[in-house]
Amino acid sequence: MKSRVMMQVGDRRILEDEWEVPVVGPGEALMQVEVCGICGSDVELYKGSVAAAGILRYPLIPGHEPIGRIVEIGSEAAKRWKVKAGDRIALEPNLSCGRCDLCLTGSYHDCQSLMPPGAPPAYGFTPTDVGHGFWGGYSQFMHLHERTIFHRVPDSMPLSIAALYQPLAAGVRWAVQIPELGLGDSILILGSGQRGLGSIVAAKAAGAGQIIVTGTSRSHSKLELAKKLGADHVIQADKENVIDRVKAITGGKGVDVVVDTVPLDTGPIVDAVECVRLGGKIVLAGVKDKNQPIAVNTNRLIYKEITIKGAYAQNFPAYVEAFRILSRIGSDLAGLHTHEFKLYDVEQALLVMAKEQKSSLDPICVTLHPEESTMAASGTAHAQH
């Protein structure tokens, strides 16, 4: 059996190929990909910034947000995972060894010991010269490692809703779990991209008392969607002073929690320090431009006794809660899924996600489909909802 794969061979270079599907071992499985989500890290990978940072090497098959059905499974894997051929699953990207200190203390998503140097232990980032090479969701099939972590997806859940699982899991971990957001707490979410919007949903589900979200006037539609998802106040950061607005909204007190999801720009970190209340918590989840200085007054950190925590990934409890939320209110989140593309149109999908190609809709959740039958509007190169 063969599989079509879309392989990144260099910066902004993705080539289509066809590979023979490897034999499934006793502890492994083969998954037919139905849909694969695209996020900002896919765009950065496509542009070449991830390779330039020395994190990985080409060639590789990208795609770290895949959902699909088991088509073949080894006897040991079937016993351990308790799944069978035909079951639909959503993969966690991280592959962990399960034996190092990080794994044994619950931080399995930080494990770096499973793959050789230069090969990040994660689906969508591991080079093709490692093992069987089928490590990414930009493919018809994925060969599942014995250390794969996944979550069952109900057949009744539309793929367009299930594909939101990673942005929502990020919101659950970043906005709720890490800062321990409590019932009635106020939260400022910096950024209205898919992770920022996922944070709104998670904060609302956790019972946040007041949700404030920032965005830009260029992404007016996202701020309108933020209101529909539960934001009490939205701020256009390029036209309004974020600090002044937050102080006015909170009566000068500041918010209990700030989550920064803005990529590259370091300015929101300054806003976070000034907007959080005395003794409040800040979660930094937006990866910044390392060449851009951060003008933070560290005395403010000391005098305000602020707790700051970095976050870059999701974990098992966050995914579990994300799917619980999707099962309960998934239909209310349909507006987050904006575009879908056929697998071989992946570069067009990435350009739309990067806003390098115009679209009638502001891209939020963009998905790839190896088979046209899984698209909500089959028969088109891409569909806009």
C-alpha atoms as one frame of an Amber mdcrd trajectory, in Angstrom:
protein
   0.000   0.000   0.000   1.218   3.479  -0.833   0.579   6.862   0.754   0.696
  10.331  -0.727   2.918  12.581   1.409   3.643  16.297   1.296   7.288  16.648
   2.294   9.054  19.871   3.225  12.529  19.790   1.686  13.607  23.365   2.371
  12.407  26.825   3.353   9.064  27.429   1.597   9.478  24.220  -0.409   6.977
  21.365  -0.078   7.029  18.526  -2.603   4.439  15.845  -3.230   5.630  12.235
  -3.158   4.276   8.711  -2.801   5.735   6.302  -0.268   5.282   2.641   0.514
   3.556   2.247   3.874   5.841   0.360   6.315   4.921  -2.851   8.088   3.112
  -2.383  11.406   4.901  -3.950  14.369   3.216  -5.564  17.399   3.324  -2.343
  19.438   2.451   0.027  16.571  -0.504   1.062  14.429  -1.354   2.643  11.105
  -3.754   5.592  10.978  -5.506   6.966   7.913  -5.508  10.747   8.251  -8.932
  12.363   7.871  -8.036  15.933   8.777  -4.951  17.816   9.954  -5.058  21.263
  11.505  -2.627  24.062  10.687  -1.453  26.630  13.240   1.116  29.399  13.496
   3.977  27.003  14.182   3.243  25.289  10.841   3.666  28.675   9.168   6.963
  29.330  10.947   8.151  25.845   9.969   7.184  26.518   6.340   9.005  29.855
   6.294  12.185  28.240   7.629  12.537  29.928  11.007  12.322  26.625  12.927
  15.123  25.054  10.885  17.166  28.271  11.140  16.963  28.013  14.931  18.596
  24.586  14.724  15.566  22.809  16.155  15.148  20.387  13.255  16.421  19.486
   9.813  14.929  18.792   6.390  13.353  16.818   4.871  10.311  16.124   7.009
   6.552  15.647   6.748   4.892  18.451   8.736   1.532  18.247  10.448   1.145
  17.932  14.237  -2.657  18.215  14.612  -3.939  15.047  12.873  -7.189  13.172
  13.383  -7.859   9.869  11.677  -8.991   6.267  11.874  -6.995   3.212  12.857
  -6.702   0.932   9.814  -4.232  -1.591  11.224  -2.960  -2.233  14.724  -0.468
  -4.643  16.283  -1.591  -7.100  18.946   0.407  -5.464  21.755  -0.791  -1.979
  20.811  -4.419  -3.113  20.656  -4.144  -4.541  24.156  -2.321  -1.504  25.579
  -4.314   1.239  23.842  -7.685  -0.536  23.881  -8.575   0.544  20.351  -9.321
  -1.382  17.178  -9.422  -0.836  13.428 -12.077   1.719  12.569 -11.734   3.785
  15.756 -11.221   7.518  15.270  -8.451   9.178  17.296  -6.746  12.557  17.664
  -2.996  12.546  18.272  -1.001  14.518  20.781   2.122  15.711  18.945   4.697
  14.977  21.642   6.420  11.597  21.839   7.983  10.870  25.213  10.203   8.105
  26.560   8.161   7.541  29.736  11.285   6.887  31.823  13.169  10.182  32.286
  12.719  12.550  35.231  10.465  14.845  33.218   8.147  12.015  32.209   8.022
  10.530  35.682   7.109  13.890  37.236   4.276  14.611  34.816   6.047  16.874
  32.308   6.110  14.300  29.507   5.492  17.032  26.919   8.955  18.438  27.743
  10.741  15.103  27.194  13.566  15.288  24.632  15.137  11.872  25.089  13.219
   9.652  22.655  14.732  10.725  19.313  18.338  11.337  18.207  19.825  14.888
  18.248  18.318  17.222  15.656  15.103  15.215  15.597  12.449  16.717  17.882
  10.341  13.928  19.453   7.066  15.183  18.029   4.786  14.399  15.136   5.181
  16.988  12.398   8.743  17.904  13.385  10.750  14.672  13.201  12.872  14.318
  10.011  12.131  11.576   7.496  15.564   9.986   8.001  14.490   8.827  11.473
  12.883   5.386  11.498  10.050   4.867   9.016   9.807   8.596   8.208   5.988
   8.801   8.435   6.001  11.394  11.207   3.588  14.044   9.956  -0.087  14.677
   9.268   0.452  16.117   5.783  -0.055  12.593   4.521  -2.732  10.043   3.733
  -1.399   7.685   6.415   0.649   7.952   9.605   2.639   5.157  11.178   2.069
   5.380  14.941   5.001   4.948  17.322   4.488   2.741  20.356   4.819   5.836
  22.580   1.965   7.660  20.827  -0.544   9.439  23.052  -4.004   9.991  21.596
  -7.625  10.684  22.461 -10.749   8.961  21.210 -12.980  11.100  18.986 -16.702
  10.230  18.876 -18.023   9.394  15.411 -20.891  11.780  16.147 -18.524  14.764
  16.397 -18.072  16.603  13.062 -14.456  16.739  11.926 -14.703  20.522  11.600
 -15.387  20.667  15.348 -12.975  17.908  16.392 -10.186  19.760  14.516 -10.363
  22.489  17.167  -8.950  20.156  19.806  -5.422  21.556  19.929  -6.243  25.300
  20.066  -8.822  24.588  22.745  -6.456  22.355  24.739  -3.914  25.184  24.620
  -6.520  27.547  26.025  -7.390  25.084  28.783  -3.783  24.697  29.897  -2.577
  28.263  29.397  -5.597  30.196  30.644  -6.950  27.835  33.296  -4.645  25.060
  34.470  -1.308  26.873  34.742  -2.579  30.079  36.408  -5.193  28.123  38.384
  -7.944  30.427  37.186 -10.726  30.339  39.744 -14.472  30.924  39.697 -15.072
  34.655  39.308 -11.453  35.553  38.500 -10.716  38.207  35.911  -8.437  37.428
  32.961  -6.769  39.451  30.217  -6.042  37.452  27.066  -3.486  39.173  24.869
  -4.061  38.111  21.264  -7.137  36.952  19.359  -5.621  34.203  17.226  -6.773
  30.596  17.478  -4.993  30.074  20.836  -6.306  33.350  22.212  -9.849  32.488
  21.161  -9.401  29.008  22.626  -8.394  30.686  25.879 -11.688  32.604  25.912
 -13.666  29.386  25.582 -11.642  27.711  28.325 -11.867  30.681  30.694 -15.605
  30.943  30.157 -16.030  27.228  30.857 -13.987  27.609  34.066 -16.298  30.354
  35.339 -14.135  33.431  34.836 -15.864  36.552  36.141 -14.490  38.995  33.591
 -12.747  38.242  30.281 -10.833  40.974  28.423  -9.278  40.276  25.013  -6.921
  42.284  22.831  -6.534  42.203  19.066  -5.989  44.656  16.240  -8.278  46.681
  14.025  -7.049  44.542  11.095  -8.631  41.517  12.753 -11.954  43.121  13.611
 -13.820  39.903  12.758 -11.820  37.984  15.358 -12.701  40.517  18.042 -16.362
  40.219  17.104 -16.027  36.433  17.376 -14.310  36.907  20.748 -17.454  38.659
  22.007 -19.649  35.811  20.792 -17.404  33.283  22.547 -17.716  35.081  25.885
 -15.361  38.059  26.038 -16.820  40.874  28.154 -14.497  43.530  26.709 -12.342
  43.705  23.568  -9.487  46.154  22.978  -7.970  47.167  19.647  -4.344  47.270
  20.726  -3.197  49.287  17.690  -5.744  52.049  18.368  -6.263  51.977  22.138
  -3.936  52.007  25.129  -4.253  48.504  26.562  -3.006  49.448  30.037  -5.361
  52.420  30.396  -8.348  50.418  29.172  -7.699  47.508  31.545  -7.256  49.839
  34.497 -10.515  51.576  33.616 -12.379  48.270  33.273 -11.041  46.914  36.594
 -11.301  50.138  38.583  -7.520  50.463  38.756  -7.013  47.059  40.388  -5.803
  45.068  37.402  -6.712  41.508  36.457  -6.052  38.297  38.343  -4.515  36.526
  35.347  -2.876  37.608  32.090  -2.192  35.187  29.215   0.034  36.398  26.381
  -0.568  34.481  23.134   0.811  37.152  20.755   3.637  35.851  18.523   6.883
  37.735  17.871   5.939  41.145  19.363   7.415  41.673  22.850   5.266  44.714
  23.655   2.417  42.641  25.155   4.787  41.416  27.891   5.079  45.017  29.110
   1.283  45.319  28.999   0.965  42.095  30.983   3.206  43.347  33.812   1.270
  46.613  34.090  -2.203  45.085  33.761  -1.923  42.253  36.285  -2.977  42.957
  39.862  -0.715  42.842  42.899   0.133  39.170  43.475  -1.375  38.208  40.121
  -0.226  35.646  37.586   1.128  35.956  34.053   1.399  33.095  31.553   3.723
  33.693  28.602   2.790  31.469  25.655   3.547  33.622  22.615   6.965  32.797
  21.140   8.818  36.086  20.584  11.357  37.464  18.142  14.664  36.817  19.905
  16.127  39.935  18.306  13.413  42.222  19.663  14.269  43.769  23.069  11.891
  43.524  26.030  11.622  46.763  28.011  10.214  45.321  31.234  10.692  47.228
  34.476  11.829  44.357  36.703  11.138  46.398  39.816   7.454  46.094  38.951
   7.799  42.310  39.071   9.326  42.554  42.536   7.028  45.143  44.097   3.868
  43.565  42.656   5.038  40.034  43.592   3.955  38.730  40.232   4.139  35.044
  39.347   5.271  34.433  35.752   5.176  31.041  34.045   6.133  30.056  30.518
   3.974  27.636  28.517   4.449  26.218  25.050   2.418  23.023  24.800  -0.626
  21.158  26.043  -0.856  18.101  28.289  -3.130  15.100  28.726  -5.623  16.680
  31.178  -5.929  19.726  28.896  -6.827  17.533  25.904  -9.351  15.590  27.970
 -11.054  18.818  29.041 -10.900  20.200  25.493 -12.823  17.226  24.129 -15.315
  17.469  26.996 -15.988  21.084  26.042 -16.238  20.207  22.340 -18.739  17.446
  23.136 -20.847  19.884  25.130 -20.766  23.131  23.114 -18.912  22.227  19.914
 -21.646  23.577  17.658 -21.238  27.013  19.276 -17.572  27.048  18.230 -18.109
  26.410  14.526 -16.985  29.953  13.697 -13.431  29.055  14.706 -13.078  26.736
  11.697 -12.637  29.096   8.762 -10.868  27.269   5.902 -10.293  23.774   4.561
  -8.000  22.617   1.768  -7.152  19.453  -0.092  -3.850  17.890   0.936  -1.996
  18.849  -2.249  -3.040  22.497  -1.755  -1.025  22.681   1.464   1.155  25.592
   0.359  -1.922  27.639  -0.474  -3.319  26.765   2.962  -0.110  27.923   4.659
  -0.059  31.186   2.707  -3.654  31.884   3.699  -2.842  31.093   7.331   0.164
  33.434   7.116  -2.035  36.130   5.527   0.308  36.229   2.543  -2.611  35.288
   0.325  -5.877  37.178   0.501  -9.009  35.479   1.719 -12.562  36.652   2.236
 -12.360  35.374   5.815  -9.770  36.087   8.493  -8.044  32.683   8.967  -8.374
  31.055  12.379  -8.555  27.272  12.198  -7.334  25.975   8.821  -7.477  22.267
   7.966  -6.004  19.887   5.394  -7.962  16.920   3.998  -6.231  13.957   2.297
  -9.632  12.760   1.083 -12.165  15.167  -0.373 -15.027  13.276   1.286 -14.052
  14.627   4.712 -14.439  18.248   3.625 -17.565  20.139   4.610 -17.802  21.504
   1.071 -16.390  18.697  -1.068 -15.465  19.360  -4.664 -13.650  22.639  -4.020
  -9.951  23.345  -3.618 -10.763  25.069  -0.358 -13.946  25.990   1.416 -14.640
  29.049   3.499 -17.220  28.834   6.235
